[in-house]
């Protein structure tokens, strides 16, 4: 009588090699191995994306610097002489033309005044002083008295030419105010302003 053994197991499901313990991995959930592989893939892609983005940023910055340098250099090479003439006209010629009518009011040069004396006089006329380290300014013994610094305008004086840049009447609107006339107080102020000793320094 033949007995059928029920404890004999087929080795094939244990794996192609039939090695001991090979069948244990086959019983693990497939999602575990897939999750580990997906995590590694995402980290690798994240590093590559940051590296790619950084390289792209550096490349774009280099291109922008090259273009910003190339444009003015090309403009000077192609039409440098024309640009210089335009700039010279706008910044030099126009100012010279505007200053030409004022030359009729200039005084004759006094050759007895040295550049040092002119610099000291100009220094004495400065109201506010800017301290520059390493370049101490020569402090004048006395400063010319400026009438507009001590005498203030009374309310209502020079209504159409009020103070703008300093405490006296505005030089922008004073000529238009002449046509309307000045009050006795305004005329006294203008006379005292005209007689101020500070004009000797100028």
mmCIF file with all atom_site columns, N, CA and C in Angstrom, residues 93-129:
data_model
loop_
_atom_site.group_PDB
_atom_site.id
_atom_site.type_symbol
_atom_site.label_atom_id
_atom_site.label_alt_id
_atom_site.label_comp_id
_atom_site.label_asym_id
_atom_site.label_entity_id
_atom_site.label_seq_id
_atom_site.pdbx_PDB_ins_code
_atom_site.Cartn_x
_atom_site.Cartn_y
_atom_site.Cartn_z
_atom_site.occupancy
_atom_site.B_iso_or_equiv
_atom_site.pdbx_formal_charge
_atom_site.auth_seq_id
_atom_site.auth_comp_id
_atom_site.auth_asym_id
_atom_site.auth_atom_id
_atom_site.pdbx_PDB_model_num
ATOM 1   N N  . UNK A 1 93  ? 27.284 123.278 -24.895 1.00 0.00 ? 93  UNK A N  1
ATOM 2   C CA . UNK A 1 93  ? 26.928 124.387 -25.776 1.00 0.00 ? 93  UNK A CA 1
ATOM 3   C C  . UNK A 1 93  ? 25.683 125.117 -25.275 1.00 0.00 ? 93  UNK A C  1
ATOM 4   N N  . UNK A 1 94  ? 24.667 124.371 -24.856 1.00 0.00 ? 94  UNK A N  1
ATOM 5   C CA . UNK A 1 94  ? 23.448 125.027 -24.385 1.00 0.00 ? 94  UNK A CA 1
ATOM 6   C C  . UNK A 1 94  ? 23.716 125.903 -23.177 1.00 0.00 ? 94  UNK A C  1
ATOM 7   N N  . UNK A 1 95  ? 24.556 125.426 -22.272 1.00 0.00 ? 95  UNK A N  1
ATOM 8   C CA . UNK A 1 95  ? 24.860 126.224 -21.084 1.00 0.00 ? 95  UNK A CA 1
ATOM 9   C C  . UNK A 1 95  ? 25.699 127.453 -21.453 1.00 0.00 ? 95  UNK A C  1
ATOM 10  N N  . UNK A 1 96  ? 26.601 127.274 -22.403 1.00 0.00 ? 96  UNK A N  1
ATOM 11  C CA . UNK A 1 96  ? 27.398 128.424 -22.837 1.00 0.00 ? 96  UNK A CA 1
ATOM 12  C C  . UNK A 1 96  ? 26.520 129.481 -23.506 1.00 0.00 ? 96  UNK A C  1
ATOM 13  N N  . UNK A 1 97  ? 25.549 129.014 -24.316 1.00 0.00 ? 97  UNK A N  1
ATOM 14  C CA . UNK A 1 97  ? 24.633 129.955 -24.976 1.00 0.00 ? 97  UNK A CA 1
ATOM 15  C C  . UNK A 1 97  ? 23.782 130.686 -23.941 1.00 0.00 ? 97  UNK A C  1
ATOM 16  N N  . UNK A 1 98  ? 23.307 129.948 -22.912 1.00 0.00 ? 98  UNK A N  1
ATOM 17  C CA . UNK A 1 98  ? 22.481 130.586 -21.875 1.00 0.00 ? 98  UNK A CA 1
ATOM 18  C C  . UNK A 1 98  ? 23.275 131.572 -21.040 1.00 0.00 ? 98  UNK A C  1
ATOM 19  N N  . UNK A 1 99  ? 24.585 131.314 -20.848 1.00 0.00 ? 99  UNK A N  1
ATOM 20  C CA . UNK A 1 99  ? 25.407 132.204 -20.027 1.00 0.00 ? 99  UNK A CA 1
ATOM 21  C C  . UNK A 1 99  ? 25.957 133.392 -20.806 1.00 0.00 ? 99  UNK A C  1
ATOM 22  N N  . UNK A 1 100 ? 25.883 133.349 -22.130 1.00 0.00 ? 100 UNK A N  1
ATOM 23  C CA . UNK A 1 100 ? 26.461 134.424 -22.941 1.00 0.00 ? 100 UNK A CA 1
ATOM 24  C C  . UNK A 1 100 ? 25.881 135.802 -22.624 1.00 0.00 ? 100 UNK A C  1
ATOM 25  N N  . UNK A 1 101 ? 24.537 135.943 -22.467 1.00 0.00 ? 101 UNK A N  1
ATOM 26  C CA . UNK A 1 101 ? 24.021 137.287 -22.157 1.00 0.00 ? 101 UNK A CA 1
ATOM 27  C C  . UNK A 1 101 ? 24.501 137.833 -20.818 1.00 0.00 ? 101 UNK A C  1
ATOM 28  N N  . UNK A 1 102 ? 24.904 136.933 -19.900 1.00 0.00 ? 102 UNK A N  1
ATOM 29  C CA . UNK A 1 102 ? 25.345 137.390 -18.580 1.00 0.00 ? 102 UNK A CA 1
ATOM 30  C C  . UNK A 1 102 ? 26.757 137.970 -18.606 1.00 0.00 ? 102 UNK A C  1
ATOM 31  N N  . UNK A 1 103 ? 27.514 137.686 -19.668 1.00 0.00 ? 103 UNK A N  1
ATOM 32  C CA . UNK A 1 103 ? 28.892 138.150 -19.714 1.00 0.00 ? 103 UNK A CA 1
ATOM 33  C C  . UNK A 1 103 ? 28.985 139.676 -19.778 1.00 0.00 ? 103 UNK A C  1
ATOM 34  N N  . UNK A 1 104 ? 27.917 140.307 -20.219 1.00 0.00 ? 104 UNK A N  1
ATOM 35  C CA . UNK A 1 104 ? 27.940 141.778 -20.276 1.00 0.00 ? 104 UNK A CA 1
ATOM 36  C C  . UNK A 1 104 ? 27.976 142.396 -18.891 1.00 0.00 ? 104 UNK A C  1
ATOM 37  N N  . UNK A 1 105 ? 27.565 141.629 -17.866 1.00 0.00 ? 105 UNK A N  1
ATOM 38  C CA . UNK A 1 105 ? 27.530 142.164 -16.509 1.00 0.00 ? 105 UNK A CA 1
ATOM 39  C C  . UNK A 1 105 ? 28.768 141.788 -15.698 1.00 0.00 ? 105 UNK A C  1
ATOM 40  N N  . UNK A 1 106 ? 29.711 141.076 -16.284 1.00 0.00 ? 106 UNK A N  1
ATOM 41  C CA . UNK A 1 106 ? 30.901 140.673 -15.538 1.00 0.00 ? 106 UNK A CA 1
ATOM 42  C C  . UNK A 1 106 ? 31.852 141.850 -15.398 1.00 0.00 ? 106 UNK A C  1
ATOM 43  N N  . UNK A 1 107 ? 32.574 141.832 -14.291 1.00 0.00 ? 107 UNK A N  1
ATOM 44  C CA . UNK A 1 107 ? 33.559 142.874 -14.038 1.00 0.00 ? 107 UNK A CA 1
ATOM 45  C C  . UNK A 1 107 ? 34.881 142.488 -14.679 1.00 0.00 ? 107 UNK A C  1
ATOM 46  N N  . UNK A 1 108 ? 35.715 143.469 -14.885 1.00 0.00 ? 108 UNK A N  1
ATOM 47  C CA . UNK A 1 108 ? 37.036 143.186 -15.437 1.00 0.00 ? 108 UNK A CA 1
ATOM 48  C C  . UNK A 1 108 ? 37.859 142.434 -14.397 1.00 0.00 ? 108 UNK A C  1
ATOM 49  N N  . UNK A 1 109 ? 38.704 141.535 -14.874 1.00 0.00 ? 109 UNK A N  1
ATOM 50  C CA . UNK A 1 109 ? 39.506 140.716 -13.977 1.00 0.00 ? 109 UNK A CA 1
ATOM 51  C C  . UNK A 1 109 ? 40.508 141.563 -13.214 1.00 0.00 ? 109 UNK A C  1
ATOM 52  N N  . UNK A 1 110 ? 40.595 141.309 -11.919 1.00 0.00 ? 110 UNK A N  1
ATOM 53  C CA . UNK A 1 110 ? 41.556 142.003 -11.061 1.00 0.00 ? 110 UNK A CA 1
ATOM 54  C C  . UNK A 1 110 ? 42.744 141.074 -10.855 1.00 0.00 ? 110 UNK A C  1
ATOM 55  N N  . UNK A 1 111 ? 43.824 141.313 -11.576 1.00 0.00 ? 111 UNK A N  1
ATOM 56  C CA . UNK A 1 111 ? 44.977 140.438 -11.527 1.00 0.00 ? 111 UNK A CA 1
ATOM 57  C C  . UNK A 1 111 ? 45.723 140.508 -10.208 1.00 0.00 ? 111 UNK A C  1
ATOM 58  N N  . UNK A 1 112 ? 45.394 141.491 -9.375  1.00 0.00 ? 112 UNK A N  1
ATOM 59  C CA . UNK A 1 112 ? 46.079 141.586 -8.080  1.00 0.00 ? 112 UNK A CA 1
ATOM 60  C C  . UNK A 1 112 ? 45.543 140.553 -7.081  1.00 0.00 ? 112 UNK A C  1
ATOM 61  N N  . UNK A 1 113 ? 44.391 139.950 -7.370  1.00 0.00 ? 113 UNK A N  1
ATOM 62  C CA . UNK A 1 113 ? 43.802 138.934 -6.484  1.00 0.00 ? 113 UNK A CA 1
ATOM 63  C C  . UNK A 1 113 ? 44.374 137.579 -6.865  1.00 0.00 ? 113 UNK A C  1
ATOM 64  N N  . UNK A 1 114 ? 45.033 136.961 -5.924  1.00 0.00 ? 114 UNK A N  1
ATOM 65  C CA . UNK A 1 114 ? 45.623 135.653 -6.175  1.00 0.00 ? 114 UNK A CA 1
ATOM 66  C C  . UNK A 1 114 ? 44.560 134.562 -6.030  1.00 0.00 ? 114 UNK A C  1
ATOM 67  N N  . UNK A 1 115 ? 44.793 133.387 -6.608  1.00 0.00 ? 115 UNK A N  1
ATOM 68  C CA . UNK A 1 115 ? 43.848 132.276 -6.425  1.00 0.00 ? 115 UNK A CA 1
ATOM 69  C C  . UNK A 1 115 ? 43.615 131.926 -4.957  1.00 0.00 ? 115 UNK A C  1
ATOM 70  N N  . UNK A 1 116 ? 44.655 132.035 -4.116  1.00 0.00 ? 116 UNK A N  1
ATOM 71  C CA . UNK A 1 116 ? 44.479 131.753 -2.697  1.00 0.00 ? 116 UNK A CA 1
ATOM 72  C C  . UNK A 1 116 ? 43.547 132.771 -2.050  1.00 0.00 ? 116 UNK A C  1
ATOM 73  N N  . UNK A 1 117 ? 43.705 134.038 -2.394  1.00 0.00 ? 117 UNK A N  1
ATOM 74  C CA . UNK A 1 117 ? 42.822 135.075 -1.843  1.00 0.00 ? 117 UNK A CA 1
ATOM 75  C C  . UNK A 1 117 ? 41.387 134.864 -2.303  1.00 0.00 ? 117 UNK A C  1
ATOM 76  N N  . UNK A 1 118 ? 41.207 134.471 -3.562  1.00 0.00 ? 118 UNK A N  1
ATOM 77  C CA . UNK A 1 118 ? 39.856 134.212 -4.053  1.00 0.00 ? 118 UNK A CA 1
ATOM 78  C C  . UNK A 1 118 ? 39.241 133.012 -3.332  1.00 0.00 ? 118 UNK A C  1
ATOM 79  N N  . UNK A 1 119 ? 40.054 131.991 -3.091  1.00 0.00 ? 119 UNK A N  1
ATOM 80  C CA . UNK A 1 119 ? 39.540 130.827 -2.370  1.00 0.00 ? 119 UNK A CA 1
ATOM 81  C C  . UNK A 1 119 ? 39.165 131.155 -0.942  1.00 0.00 ? 119 UNK A C  1
ATOM 82  N N  . UNK A 1 120 ? 39.965 131.976 -0.273  1.00 0.00 ? 120 UNK A N  1
ATOM 83  C CA . UNK A 1 120 ? 39.650 132.376 1.105   1.00 0.00 ? 120 UNK A CA 1
ATOM 84  C C  . UNK A 1 120 ? 38.381 133.222 1.154   1.00 0.00 ? 120 UNK A C  1
ATOM 85  N N  . UNK A 1 121 ? 38.203 134.102 0.165   1.00 0.00 ? 121 UNK A N  1
ATOM 86  C CA . UNK A 1 121 ? 36.984 134.907 0.129   1.00 0.00 ? 121 UNK A CA 1
ATOM 87  C C  . UNK A 1 121 ? 35.760 134.026 -0.092  1.00 0.00 ? 121 UNK A C  1
ATOM 88  N N  . UNK A 1 122 ? 35.888 133.064 -0.987  1.00 0.00 ? 122 UNK A N  1
ATOM 89  C CA . UNK A 1 122 ? 34.772 132.149 -1.230  1.00 0.00 ? 122 UNK A CA 1
ATOM 90  C C  . UNK A 1 122 ? 34.474 131.312 0.017   1.00 0.00 ? 122 UNK A C  1
ATOM 91  N N  . UNK A 1 123 ? 35.520 130.914 0.709   1.00 0.00 ? 123 UNK A N  1
ATOM 92  C CA . UNK A 1 123 ? 35.357 130.137 1.930   1.00 0.00 ? 123 UNK A CA 1
ATOM 93  C C  . UNK A 1 123 ? 34.640 130.949 3.005   1.00 0.00 ? 123 UNK A C  1
ATOM 94  N N  . UNK A 1 124 ? 34.920 132.229 3.057   1.00 0.00 ? 124 UNK A N  1
ATOM 95  C CA . UNK A 1 124 ? 34.288 133.075 4.069   1.00 0.00 ? 124 UNK A CA 1
ATOM 96  C C  . UNK A 1 124 ? 32.813 133.302 3.798   1.00 0.00 ? 124 UNK A C  1
ATOM 97  N N  . UNK A 1 125 ? 32.405 133.123 2.531   1.00 0.00 ? 125 UNK A N  1
ATOM 98  C CA . UNK A 1 125 ? 31.001 133.365 2.188   1.00 0.00 ? 125 UNK A CA 1
ATOM 99  C C  . UNK A 1 125 ? 30.114 132.156 2.473   1.00 0.00 ? 125 UNK A C  1
ATOM 100 N N  . UNK A 1 126 ? 30.709 131.012 2.773   1.00 0.00 ? 126 UNK A N  1
ATOM 101 C CA . UNK A 1 126 ? 29.920 129.810 2.980   1.00 0.00 ? 126 UNK A CA 1
ATOM 102 C C  . UNK A 1 126 ? 29.239 129.844 4.354   1.00 0.00 ? 126 UNK A C  1
ATOM 103 N N  . UNK A 1 127 ? 27.928 129.602 4.326   1.00 0.00 ? 127 UNK A N  1
ATOM 104 C CA . UNK A 1 127 ? 27.180 129.618 5.593   1.00 0.00 ? 127 UNK A CA 1
ATOM 105 C C  . UNK A 1 127 ? 27.299 128.279 6.308   1.00 0.00 ? 127 UNK A C  1
ATOM 106 N N  . UNK A 1 128 ? 27.086 127.206 5.597   1.00 0.00 ? 128 UNK A N  1
ATOM 107 C CA . UNK A 1 128 ? 27.187 125.880 6.189   1.00 0.00 ? 128 UNK A CA 1
ATOM 108 C C  . UNK A 1 128 ? 28.465 125.216 5.702   1.00 0.00 ? 128 UNK A C  1
ATOM 109 N N  . UNK A 1 129 ? 29.093 124.472 6.576   1.00 0.00 ? 129 UNK A N  1
ATOM 110 C CA . UNK A 1 129 ? 30.363 123.869 6.245   1.00 0.00 ? 129 UNK A CA 1
ATOM 111 C C  . UNK A 1 129 ? 30.225 122.355 6.261   1.00 0.00 ? 129 UNK A C  1
#
